[in-house]
XYZ file of C-alpha atoms in Angstrom:
749
model
C 4.473 25.143 10.002
C 2.194 26.811 7.522
C 3.700 29.068 4.915
C 2.260 32.495 4.086
C 0.131 30.932 1.341
C -0.826 27.822 3.317
C -3.861 27.827 5.634
C -3.951 26.129 8.997
C -1.034 24.274 10.530
C 1.035 21.907 8.399
C 1.911 19.583 11.292
C -0.689 18.573 13.887
C 2.128 18.293 16.429
C 2.316 22.095 16.371
C -1.271 22.513 17.601
C -1.399 24.608 20.754
C -4.133 22.358 22.172
C -4.397 18.616 21.537
C -8.144 18.002 21.369
C -10.388 16.426 18.754
C -12.043 19.832 18.222
C -8.758 21.590 17.384
C -7.637 18.619 15.291
C -10.829 18.676 13.206
C -10.773 22.473 12.898
C -7.277 22.388 11.394
C -8.128 19.443 9.116
C -11.270 21.179 7.795
C -9.498 24.509 7.229
C -6.831 22.843 5.125
C -9.181 20.526 3.205
C -11.628 23.300 2.320
C -8.704 25.388 1.045
C -7.520 22.525 -1.184
C -4.660 21.270 1.012
C -5.284 17.536 1.382
C -2.013 16.608 3.119
C -1.043 17.323 6.734
C 1.665 15.781 8.925
C 1.868 14.258 12.358
C 5.631 14.350 12.637
C 6.692 12.013 9.829
C 3.216 10.496 9.359
C 1.266 11.891 6.396
C -2.500 12.372 6.751
C -4.195 12.294 3.335
C -7.833 13.342 2.804
C -9.399 12.039 -0.412
C -10.112 15.160 -2.560
C -12.503 13.368 -4.975
C -11.124 15.473 -7.803
C -7.987 15.756 -9.880
C -5.367 18.035 -8.377
C -2.469 19.526 -10.291
C 0.101 18.774 -7.600
C 1.847 15.685 -8.965
C 3.716 17.022 -12.016
C 7.433 17.095 -12.701
C 7.801 20.532 -11.094
C 6.471 19.133 -7.809
C 8.738 16.092 -8.100
C 11.736 18.427 -8.467
C 10.531 20.509 -5.513
C 10.484 17.539 -3.116
C 13.435 15.538 -4.442
C 16.248 15.389 -1.884
C 14.500 17.729 0.575
C 13.715 17.282 4.254
C 10.059 16.819 5.187
C 9.738 20.209 6.918
C 11.282 22.200 4.054
C 8.178 22.147 1.802
C 4.399 22.108 2.271
C 2.989 18.763 3.387
C 2.847 16.266 0.520
C 2.893 12.525 -0.022
C 5.968 13.073 -2.216
C 7.905 14.057 0.920
C 7.141 10.689 2.545
C 8.125 8.800 -0.606
C 11.342 10.823 -0.882
C 12.225 10.226 2.782
C 11.791 6.474 2.337
C 13.888 6.509 -0.845
C 16.670 8.701 0.595
C 16.807 6.670 3.807
C 17.134 3.524 1.745
C 19.947 5.020 -0.388
C 21.895 6.861 2.334
C 21.696 4.348 5.168
C 21.479 1.153 3.076
C 18.431 0.211 5.131
C 15.221 -1.371 3.868
C 12.153 0.811 4.330
C 8.418 0.427 3.871
C 5.445 2.730 3.384
C 2.256 1.558 5.093
C -0.925 3.012 3.580
C -4.081 2.513 5.621
C -7.622 3.832 5.861
C -11.148 2.727 5.127
C -12.558 1.845 1.724
C -12.832 4.946 -0.455
C -10.240 6.960 1.439
C -7.746 6.947 -1.451
C -5.289 4.191 -0.454
C -4.864 2.751 -3.941
C -4.321 6.183 -5.494
C -1.778 6.973 -2.778
C 0.171 3.796 -3.567
C 0.203 4.652 -7.292
C 1.407 8.201 -6.585
C 4.231 6.846 -4.404
C 5.331 4.336 -7.036
C 5.307 6.963 -9.783
C 7.424 9.274 -7.620
C 9.960 6.571 -6.841
C 10.153 5.715 -10.530
C 10.657 9.408 -11.407
C 13.503 10.135 -8.953
C 15.707 7.163 -9.747
C 18.903 7.775 -11.682
C 18.236 8.618 -15.332
C 21.123 6.613 -16.716
C 19.298 5.572 -19.855
C 19.693 1.915 -18.998
C 16.983 -0.132 -20.657
C 16.572 -2.385 -17.627
C 15.854 0.534 -15.301
C 13.208 1.896 -17.650
C 11.717 -1.573 -18.086
C 11.302 -2.112 -14.352
C 9.852 1.373 -13.842
C 7.247 0.669 -16.512
C 6.415 -2.759 -15.092
C 5.905 -1.319 -11.605
C 3.340 1.116 -12.973
C 1.655 -1.288 -15.418
C 1.273 -4.049 -12.814
C -1.164 -1.820 -10.921
C -3.495 -1.742 -13.921
C -3.695 -5.531 -14.137
C -4.140 -6.062 -10.398
C -6.889 -3.430 -10.260
C -8.758 -5.074 -13.137
C -8.885 -8.476 -11.473
C -8.767 -7.463 -7.788
C -10.832 -4.257 -7.572
C -14.579 -3.665 -7.726
C -17.189 -0.949 -7.338
C -18.721 -0.844 -3.861
C -21.257 1.539 -2.395
C -18.380 3.430 -0.802
C -15.804 3.389 -3.572
C -15.937 2.999 -7.348
C -12.490 1.386 -7.414
C -12.246 -0.492 -4.136
C -9.356 -2.926 -3.644
C -10.913 -6.225 -2.666
C -7.565 -7.748 -1.761
C -4.541 -6.706 0.217
C -1.334 -5.964 -1.678
C 2.223 -5.705 -0.455
C 4.844 -4.843 -3.064
C 8.606 -4.948 -2.552
C 10.592 -2.762 -4.958
C 14.222 -3.891 -5.156
C 17.031 -1.396 -5.811
C 20.664 -1.844 -6.730
C 23.555 -0.064 -4.974
C 22.964 3.083 -7.065
C 19.326 3.309 -6.019
C 17.901 2.195 -9.369
C 14.943 -0.232 -9.362
C 15.914 -3.677 -10.605
C 12.780 -5.665 -9.865
C 10.184 -6.404 -7.267
C 7.642 -8.816 -5.867
C 3.915 -8.681 -5.160
C 2.203 -10.552 -2.317
C -1.599 -10.630 -2.253
C -3.757 -11.174 0.814
C -7.309 -12.535 1.082
C -8.989 -11.836 -2.237
C -12.693 -11.282 -1.536
C -13.709 -14.174 -3.770
C -17.227 -14.316 -2.321
C -17.866 -11.224 -4.475
C -17.661 -13.493 -7.530
C -21.001 -15.080 -6.633
C -22.740 -12.368 -4.604
C -22.868 -8.563 -4.478
C -24.983 -6.091 -2.538
C -27.450 -3.802 -4.304
C -25.608 -0.974 -6.067
C -22.285 -2.827 -6.087
C -20.511 -4.691 -8.869
C -18.490 -7.825 -9.318
C -14.770 -7.484 -10.128
C -13.931 -5.048 -12.949
C -12.719 -7.892 -15.172
C -16.230 -9.259 -15.725
C -17.593 -5.934 -16.976
C -14.549 -5.303 -19.144
C -15.177 -8.648 -20.849
C -18.904 -7.915 -21.288
C -18.258 -4.390 -22.554
C -15.893 -5.552 -25.278
C -17.631 -8.613 -26.766
C -16.855 -7.352 -30.290
C -13.138 -6.908 -29.583
C -10.929 -9.541 -31.169
C -9.658 -10.634 -27.744
C -13.197 -11.321 -26.493
C -15.210 -11.925 -29.642
C -15.200 -15.747 -29.460
C -16.232 -16.103 -25.825
C -19.953 -16.475 -26.527
C -20.867 -13.637 -24.150
C -23.992 -11.519 -24.101
C -22.988 -7.861 -23.521
C -25.809 -7.307 -21.005
C -24.664 -7.856 -17.358
C -28.277 -8.600 -16.409
C -28.042 -11.753 -18.516
C -25.706 -13.372 -15.970
C -26.555 -14.267 -12.390
C -23.092 -13.357 -11.104
C -23.285 -9.778 -12.487
C -26.944 -8.849 -12.146
C -27.371 -8.952 -8.371
C -26.139 -5.409 -7.803
C -28.282 -4.036 -10.691
C -25.156 -2.344 -12.089
C -24.433 -1.633 -15.734
C -21.410 -1.361 -17.983
C -19.752 2.074 -18.085
C -17.714 3.741 -20.854
C -14.662 3.304 -18.607
C -14.998 -0.503 -18.879
C -14.297 -0.321 -22.603
C -11.240 1.930 -22.307
C -9.945 0.061 -19.253
C -10.077 -3.187 -21.233
C -7.591 -1.728 -23.719
C -5.361 -0.554 -20.852
C -5.462 -4.040 -19.316
C -4.446 -5.664 -22.608
C -1.618 -3.164 -23.047
C -0.388 -3.753 -19.476
C -0.471 -7.537 -19.971
C 1.676 -7.237 -23.098
C 4.096 -4.907 -21.282
C 4.540 -7.501 -18.541
C 5.242 -10.279 -21.028
C 1.903 -12.119 -21.075
C 1.745 -14.169 -24.253
C -1.232 -14.122 -26.620
C -2.213 -17.556 -25.272
C -2.019 -16.278 -21.684
C -4.305 -13.334 -22.456
C -6.780 -15.503 -24.342
C -6.921 -18.010 -21.472
C -7.540 -15.257 -18.917
C -10.649 -14.010 -20.701
C -11.814 -17.568 -21.368
C -11.763 -18.247 -17.620
C -13.632 -15.005 -16.877
C -16.289 -15.925 -19.447
C -16.539 -19.487 -18.097
C -17.278 -18.169 -14.597
C -20.065 -15.962 -15.958
C -21.584 -18.932 -17.792
C -21.205 -21.175 -14.744
C -23.378 -18.819 -12.693
C -26.270 -19.485 -15.086
C -26.215 -23.249 -14.449
C -29.322 -24.158 -12.456
C -30.553 -27.367 -10.859
C -33.935 -28.995 -10.336
C -35.048 -31.832 -8.043
C -36.522 -35.048 -9.475
C -39.222 -37.187 -7.879
C -36.581 -39.489 -6.391
C -34.829 -36.473 -4.757
C -31.978 -36.673 -7.234
C -31.034 -33.492 -9.076
C -30.807 -32.604 -12.718
C -28.735 -29.836 -14.260
C -31.078 -27.462 -16.052
C -29.590 -26.025 -19.209
C -30.800 -22.705 -20.547
C -29.451 -19.538 -22.185
C -27.522 -21.253 -24.966
C -26.604 -24.271 -22.886
C -24.245 -22.805 -20.236
C -22.742 -26.207 -19.298
C -21.645 -26.746 -22.881
C -20.230 -23.212 -22.977
C -18.321 -23.691 -19.709
C -16.810 -26.990 -20.854
C -15.742 -25.417 -24.142
C -14.124 -22.402 -22.467
C -12.326 -24.470 -19.816
C -11.496 -27.176 -22.375
C -12.902 -30.025 -20.283
C -15.323 -32.805 -21.215
C -18.963 -31.666 -20.962
C -20.145 -35.015 -19.532
C -17.446 -34.935 -16.858
C -18.503 -31.391 -15.941
C -22.164 -32.469 -15.658
C -21.175 -35.378 -13.418
C -18.987 -33.193 -11.175
C -21.798 -30.658 -10.777
C -24.411 -33.249 -9.768
C -22.409 -35.983 -8.009
C -19.179 -36.588 -6.156
C -16.940 -39.604 -5.579
C -16.186 -40.642 -2.002
C -13.390 -42.999 -0.970
C -14.446 -45.132 2.042
C -12.607 -48.182 3.359
C -10.678 -48.530 0.122
C -13.834 -48.452 -1.998
C -15.109 -45.729 -4.290
C -18.710 -44.613 -3.908
C -20.579 -42.125 -6.052
C -22.946 -39.925 -4.077
C -25.533 -37.651 -5.654
C -25.746 -34.055 -4.463
C -28.789 -32.584 -2.846
C -30.074 -29.358 -4.402
C -28.321 -27.195 -1.804
C -25.070 -29.178 -2.132
C -25.118 -28.766 -5.907
C -25.648 -25.003 -5.679
C -22.954 -24.631 -3.022
C -20.603 -26.772 -5.131
C -21.239 -24.679 -8.261
C -20.564 -21.414 -6.404
C -17.493 -22.881 -4.678
C -16.155 -23.871 -8.106
C -16.703 -20.367 -9.496
C -14.936 -18.764 -6.511
C -12.049 -21.240 -6.630
C -11.486 -20.773 -10.374
C -11.325 -16.990 -10.014
C -9.068 -17.226 -6.960
C -6.642 -19.508 -8.823
C -6.752 -17.172 -11.821
C -5.885 -14.159 -9.648
C -3.050 -16.045 -7.937
C -1.701 -17.074 -11.350
C -1.865 -13.459 -12.591
C 0.098 -12.281 -9.531
C 2.714 -14.966 -10.230
C 2.996 -13.749 -13.848
C 3.482 -10.190 -12.615
C 6.225 -11.434 -10.298
C 7.893 -13.291 -13.161
C 8.205 -9.955 -14.945
C 9.513 -8.196 -11.820
C 11.896 -10.729 -10.283
C 14.386 -11.890 -12.998
C 17.498 -9.983 -11.936
C 17.096 -9.814 -8.160
C 18.962 -13.082 -7.538
C 21.782 -12.118 -9.891
C 25.179 -11.749 -8.137
C 25.573 -8.457 -9.971
C 22.802 -6.919 -7.852
C 23.611 -8.427 -4.439
C 23.777 -5.919 -1.616
C 20.742 -4.050 -2.904
C 17.943 -2.620 -0.789
C 14.151 -2.704 -0.723
C 11.239 -0.307 -0.379
C 7.964 -2.009 0.519
C 4.562 -0.458 -0.230
C 1.581 -1.889 1.655
C -1.875 -1.091 0.267
C -4.360 -3.089 2.260
C -8.065 -2.941 2.993
C -9.236 -0.555 5.674
C -11.517 -1.186 8.610
C -14.990 -2.196 7.351
C -18.414 -1.921 9.000
C -21.421 -2.774 6.811
C -25.081 -3.460 7.523
C -24.266 -7.160 7.148
C -20.755 -8.122 8.261
C -19.574 -11.639 7.493
C -16.375 -13.694 7.528
C -14.608 -11.355 5.047
C -15.154 -8.284 7.248
C -14.013 -10.310 10.264
C -10.682 -11.098 8.557
C -10.270 -7.545 7.218
C -10.849 -6.007 10.648
C -8.477 -8.511 12.257
C -5.867 -7.402 9.716
C -6.412 -3.777 10.752
C -6.032 -4.738 14.406
C -2.619 -6.231 13.601
C -1.547 -3.166 11.605
C -2.694 -0.815 14.373
C -0.666 -2.837 16.838
C 2.408 -2.529 14.613
C 1.813 1.210 14.141
C 1.576 2.041 17.842
C 4.451 -0.294 18.693
C 6.757 1.141 16.055
C 5.878 4.757 16.859
C 6.588 4.251 20.562
C 9.618 2.097 19.891
C 11.084 4.667 17.499
C 10.507 7.405 20.056
C 12.179 5.391 22.813
C 15.137 4.433 20.601
C 15.723 8.015 19.460
C 15.512 9.384 23.009
C 17.919 6.702 24.205
C 20.326 7.323 21.320
C 20.272 11.071 21.944
C 20.573 10.702 25.723
C 17.163 12.200 26.549
C 14.929 10.838 29.339
C 11.747 9.225 27.973
C 8.375 10.098 29.474
C 6.059 7.075 29.418
C 2.810 7.564 27.466
C -0.375 5.663 28.280
C -2.193 4.293 25.239
C -4.677 1.568 24.400
C -2.837 -1.653 23.616
C -5.051 -3.655 21.274
C -3.105 -6.882 21.883
C -6.133 -8.047 23.873
C -8.288 -7.850 20.720
C -5.669 -9.609 18.598
C -5.592 -12.396 21.207
C -9.378 -12.632 21.061
C -9.060 -13.507 17.371
C -5.787 -15.422 17.081
C -4.922 -16.960 20.459
C -4.246 -20.732 20.140
C -7.060 -22.967 21.428
C -9.055 -19.990 22.758
C -9.335 -17.418 19.962
C -12.181 -17.134 17.457
C -10.095 -18.668 14.647
C -9.121 -21.650 16.821
C -12.781 -22.211 17.782
C -13.805 -22.088 14.112
C -11.051 -24.537 13.145
C -12.165 -26.946 15.856
C -15.742 -26.753 14.557
C -14.547 -27.430 10.999
C -13.064 -30.761 12.155
C -16.568 -32.028 12.929
C -17.901 -31.916 9.380
C -21.672 -32.344 9.284
C -21.989 -32.316 13.083
C -21.561 -28.604 13.777
C -23.495 -25.790 12.131
C -23.132 -22.009 12.429
C -25.476 -21.742 15.407
C -23.495 -24.393 17.271
C -20.299 -22.511 16.401
C -21.755 -19.369 17.992
C -22.652 -21.375 21.088
C -19.058 -22.628 21.331
C -17.758 -19.058 21.006
C -20.175 -17.870 23.691
C -19.002 -20.630 26.012
C -15.272 -19.906 25.636
C -15.372 -16.123 25.237
C -18.180 -15.133 27.595
C -15.778 -13.455 30.028
C -13.840 -11.537 27.397
C -14.548 -7.813 27.715
C -14.283 -7.244 23.943
C -16.750 -9.989 22.945
C -20.515 -10.173 23.375
C -23.646 -11.801 21.956
C -27.326 -11.922 22.884
C -26.711 -15.152 24.780
C -23.813 -13.640 26.744
C -25.487 -10.274 27.382
C -29.220 -10.870 27.352
C -29.983 -7.161 27.774
C -28.185 -6.236 24.540
C -31.292 -6.238 22.355
C -29.447 -4.789 19.372
C -28.063 -8.286 18.729
C -30.154 -11.048 17.208
C -30.484 -14.247 19.212
C -28.282 -17.159 17.943
C -27.399 -15.174 14.848
C -25.036 -12.316 15.693
C -22.007 -11.591 17.850
C -20.165 -8.362 18.541
C -16.464 -7.574 18.797
C -15.364 -4.306 20.390
C -12.546 -3.389 17.991
C -10.141 -0.523 18.640
C -11.951 1.315 15.810
C -15.436 0.703 17.154
C -18.004 -2.028 17.716
C -18.788 -4.373 14.826
C -21.710 -6.811 14.733
C -21.040 -9.976 12.702
C -23.608 -12.403 11.316
C -22.494 -15.951 12.123
C -24.194 -17.560 9.113
C -21.624 -18.574 6.499
C -18.631 -18.434 8.855
C -18.091 -22.209 8.915
C -18.477 -22.697 5.171
C -16.204 -19.772 4.316
C -13.607 -20.861 6.863
C -13.541 -24.436 5.524
C -13.262 -23.017 2.012
C -13.706 -26.558 0.673
C -13.929 -27.598 -2.941
C -14.905 -31.122 -3.914
C -11.938 -33.134 -5.161
C -13.987 -34.014 -8.262
C -13.732 -30.414 -9.474
C -9.967 -30.397 -8.984
C -9.593 -33.593 -11.020
C -11.901 -32.159 -13.674
C -9.865 -28.980 -14.130
C -6.594 -30.899 -14.033
C -7.917 -32.858 -17.031
C -8.282 -29.621 -19.054
C -6.605 -29.616 -22.457
C -5.446 -26.063 -21.744
C -2.005 -26.410 -20.076
C -2.377 -23.092 -18.209
C -5.645 -24.184 -16.571
C -4.226 -27.636 -15.848
C -1.175 -26.157 -14.110
C -3.454 -24.109 -11.817
C -4.784 -27.371 -10.294
C -1.798 -29.633 -9.488
C -3.661 -31.400 -6.659
C -6.035 -32.807 -9.266
C -3.298 -35.284 -10.166
C -3.705 -37.128 -6.845
C -5.152 -40.625 -6.972
C -8.829 -40.843 -6.034
C -8.159 -43.331 -3.234
C -5.220 -41.441 -1.785
C -5.855 -39.678 1.501
C -4.667 -36.114 1.693
C -3.872 -33.932 4.669
C -6.754 -31.734 5.736
C -6.185 -28.337 4.089
C -5.479 -25.301 6.242
C -8.639 -23.313 6.895
C -9.069 -19.859 5.387
C -8.908 -18.224 8.842
C -5.680 -19.991 9.829
C -4.097 -19.290 6.445
C -4.930 -15.607 6.807
C -3.566 -15.529 10.368
C -0.282 -17.063 9.163
C -0.019 -14.503 6.367
C -0.682 -11.648 8.825
C 2.049 -12.871 11.175
C 4.465 -13.012 8.210
C 3.426 -9.500 7.135
C 4.016 -8.092 10.615
C 7.449 -9.721 10.672
C 8.258 -8.129 7.308
C 7.133 -4.664 8.450
C 9.116 -4.926 11.688
C 12.299 -5.613 9.711
C 12.079 -2.294 7.805
C 12.126 1.425 8.573
C 8.424 2.349 8.474
C 6.753 5.401 6.964
C 3.012 5.940 7.208
C 0.263 7.424 5.058
C -3.085 7.511 6.890
C -5.970 8.058 4.455
C -9.280 9.677 5.413
C -12.605 9.610 3.561
C -14.157 13.095 4.004
C -17.768 12.226 3.161
C -20.056 9.507 1.823
C -21.184 11.511 -1.218
C -17.734 11.514 -2.864
C -18.027 15.307 -2.992
C -14.904 17.460 -3.540
C -16.051 19.915 -0.855
C -17.385 19.446 2.631
C -16.416 17.154 5.488
C -18.824 14.874 7.316
C -17.688 15.853 10.818
C -18.986 12.813 12.681
C -17.718 10.379 10.011
C -14.213 11.855 9.984
C -14.035 11.991 13.795
C -14.707 8.251 13.792
C -11.838 7.658 11.327
C -9.481 9.909 13.294
C -10.370 7.858 16.365
C -9.819 4.383 14.941
C -6.672 5.401 13.049
C -5.246 6.528 16.393
C -4.259 9.953 15.010
C -4.895 11.964 18.163
C -3.043 9.309 20.149
C -0.156 9.626 17.696
C -0.036 13.405 18.239
C 0.049 12.904 22.015
C 2.904 10.419 21.706
C 4.895 12.930 19.661
C 4.069 15.679 22.133
C 4.675 13.568 25.260
C 8.265 14.648 25.533
C 9.953 16.951 23.076
C 7.862 16.839 19.933
C 10.143 18.893 17.697
C 13.661 17.775 16.818
C 16.075 19.745 14.665
C 19.756 19.210 13.867
C 22.042 21.741 15.529
C 23.294 23.137 12.237
C 19.785 24.410 11.398
C 20.133 27.350 13.835
C 23.881 27.912 13.850
C 23.618 30.961 11.589
C 21.506 32.720 14.244
C 24.327 32.530 16.798
C 27.154 35.006 16.869
C 29.508 32.159 17.841
C 29.211 30.455 14.460
C 28.079 33.168 12.083
C 29.638 34.748 10.205
C 32.864 33.542 11.884
C 33.078 30.015 13.247
C 34.236 30.042 16.881
C 32.800 26.856 18.419
C 30.800 23.722 17.636
C 27.222 23.856 16.360
C 25.949 22.347 19.626
C 27.786 24.871 21.803
C 26.616 27.745 19.594
C 23.009 26.558 19.751
C 23.210 26.205 23.527
C 24.495 29.784 23.790
C 21.679 30.975 21.520
C 19.043 29.184 23.634
C 20.436 30.631 26.883
C 20.596 34.107 25.367
C 16.903 33.973 24.429
C 15.794 32.291 27.687
C 14.503 29.083 26.074
C 16.485 26.782 28.369
C 13.455 25.431 30.241
C 11.810 24.335 27.003
C 14.619 22.366 25.337
C 16.930 19.398 25.796
C 20.277 18.826 24.127
C 20.729 15.486 22.425
C 23.898 14.121 20.860
C 23.077 15.337 17.333
C 19.741 17.169 17.712
C 18.051 19.923 19.633
C 14.825 18.672 21.289
C 12.117 21.355 21.664
C 9.018 20.890 23.808
C 6.532 23.614 22.798
C 5.553 24.987 19.361
C 6.114 28.562 20.618
C 9.852 27.997 21.060
C 10.097 26.356 17.655
C 8.189 29.233 16.048
C 10.489 31.757 17.725
C 13.643 30.001 16.518
C 12.240 29.574 13.013
C 11.225 33.250 12.929
C 14.738 34.331 13.935
C 16.167 32.056 11.282
C 13.742 33.306 8.630
C 14.560 36.961 9.408
C 18.287 36.294 9.060
C 18.068 34.253 5.858
C 17.672 37.276 3.466
C 20.856 38.860 4.884
C 22.632 35.508 4.638
C 21.474 35.107 1.059
C 22.787 38.578 0.196
C 26.090 37.782 1.926
C 26.369 34.475 0.083
C 25.550 36.188 -3.205
C 28.213 38.827 -2.489
C 30.790 36.197 -1.590
C 29.886 34.103 -4.603
C 30.041 37.058 -6.971
C 33.417 37.945 -5.478
C 34.578 34.353 -5.882
C 33.434 34.344 -9.517
C 35.221 37.646 -10.207
C 38.415 36.445 -8.509
C 38.320 33.220 -10.478
C 37.784 35.220 -13.678
C 40.701 37.526 -12.759
C 42.960 34.550 -12.092
C 42.038 33.117 -15.462
C 42.776 36.440 -17.157
C 46.104 36.754 -15.279
C 47.006 33.209 -16.277
C 46.060 33.965 -19.859
C 48.313 37.103 -19.913
C 51.139 35.062 -18.393
C 50.737 32.402 -21.084
C 50.546 35.076 -23.822
C 53.765 36.670 -22.515
C 55.697 33.408 -22.718
C 54.093 32.539 -26.025
C 55.277 35.838 -27.515
C 58.831 35.240 -26.214
C 58.654 31.776 -27.724
C 57.547 33.153 -31.111
C 60.314 35.817 -31.053
C 62.948 33.217 -30.171
C 61.710 30.952 -32.941
C 61.761 33.837 -35.452
C 65.283 34.916 -34.537
C 66.533 31.360 -34.782
C 65.077 31.042 -38.237
C 66.711 34.354 -39.315
C 70.092 33.316 -37.947
C 69.858 29.968 -39.624
C 69.066 31.672 -42.902
C 72.222 33.829 -42.694
C 74.248 30.938 -41.324
C 75.586 32.863 -38.397
C 77.944 30.859 -36.239
C 78.203 33.156 -33.224
C 76.080 32.355 -30.219
C 73.609 35.031 -29.209
C 72.567 35.227 -25.583
C 69.535 37.094 -24.491
């Protein structure tokens, strides 16, 4: 409910009418008044304010610490506190799932949650607790530097999915953690859309070429000098220089050695130089590596500490093992360019994976210690939101599949929690109809028949199947699926290009994908020559990133898992992890495309409300008895329990309900009162609020009386002690007098 100073309604469940118009009206009223958080039961809706708000200080932390969700205005702190208290009180693992589209504030929400959890843990002064708190916060800085980028929708967009487990000991203090990353958008390394940037790390390196950590990398400070950073026409910002210092500081906090840090920036610089390697075709159709801009091949070999001749050979040729013999085959121009870009993407991907492992090394040390066994976990999931661009490729396909899985988990857990609570409390459950997106998940992941399976089958026929043939295979197997279409399947759908595009009807809306690049990105292949080259590096860190380079040239290796299958496996594991924990949700909304602190793009937000399933969530909560309160919340209103206790809280509440004629609007659970309509809840809360001042005065009177009585007892005890002390002093004095006069007669008194 809204307070006197709070506009609109704090919980959408309390709306008198569940329609998109009333939902949007309440959301806009609150956002325009500066209230960015609203609840749907225990789900927090967060609207990106695009400005700094003074609502995250220590006074707010104290306000929400140890409080129930409904006791204070809606805030993300309340969700974080509920997850933390549930974990401590019930010894049950919990997780906070943060979702929404790019630019909706997911990353900021995850940082706010982690800072709150760090702030409310026991302040025992233990160095280990403080160390872990600091690492949890500093790890975000490093992961953002190497995993985030500026897009046209968001200046700090996470281009990877992140799930972090924070481990706690039996006292509720953090003792470590673990980070799992999902599907880094490594294609961004080689290509960006106009107005977008590559990963932040590249611009931090270019913006600090005079810094001692980056001074010997041979970099030109102009991003337009490098092919991999000039495509979006973006420039270096003042923030890149300051963020570089923050990244270095965070690396040192997490225990990165000076050699580690130097190697990181060497690899970043090598990728930039690699993008400037070009090729030309000779008269005999062979290719030659064209060196320009200070000889980029030489620079790359120096930075990666590999032999320059070996690098030239790997870029222009590859070794093939056939029938026990080794053959050297020259690349065509297109093969050489694809190989160069594949190398750049693979190097950055391995670097990011290595950085995540280093972060985990700093977080994990004490978790396996017997001293901390029996601890609990809070998971925080910050993962990419649903994406629809002008050109949607393999990356958007995987990201939207991920969101389908998370939506499935969300609906399933919400309904399951409702059913379990009703069953536990002995209340009949009213079935709610909702869209089950399992059919879309099956379209993508079903064995032998899903899109991923069809792509994997096409990848087995290397050189025989191209992207157009892949689309034909999908059309053949999926033509009857109601959530799939293409121009070949539906000839009247002229919005789709022939033999180029296909459409999937996601729960969040229709998305048109361009088939070109799907096969190559799914295969995610890198010539073995490059792996052997990098394994030969004199830098032990780089060499350890490529262990498969140690394999013998003639040895046959198992076909690597495709990118699509690997992502599907990771999604299944993520869903299993989420299902094992008590979930809490933060649903983030992007109010407008202009990143303006005022104004809501009505149509844009309605679309987000739709695909996040928010209205559906409200209906689920309202299907039966939307409002649940423990019996002791209203016991002071009843004459049976206040001020004199005459019966149980449940019996007193039942008598109160009957007295006020609310019986048709409530059900009595084992431990809670279930209320159907907001009007009944408002009436009970109003009665409670009117009685609270009198109760406070009564409690103050009783407490003052208790203090005075305690003070009187202390004074009485003091007089009693003084009385006996005086008698003791008199006795002692008389004894000393008698001893002085050597009296022998006994004196009784």
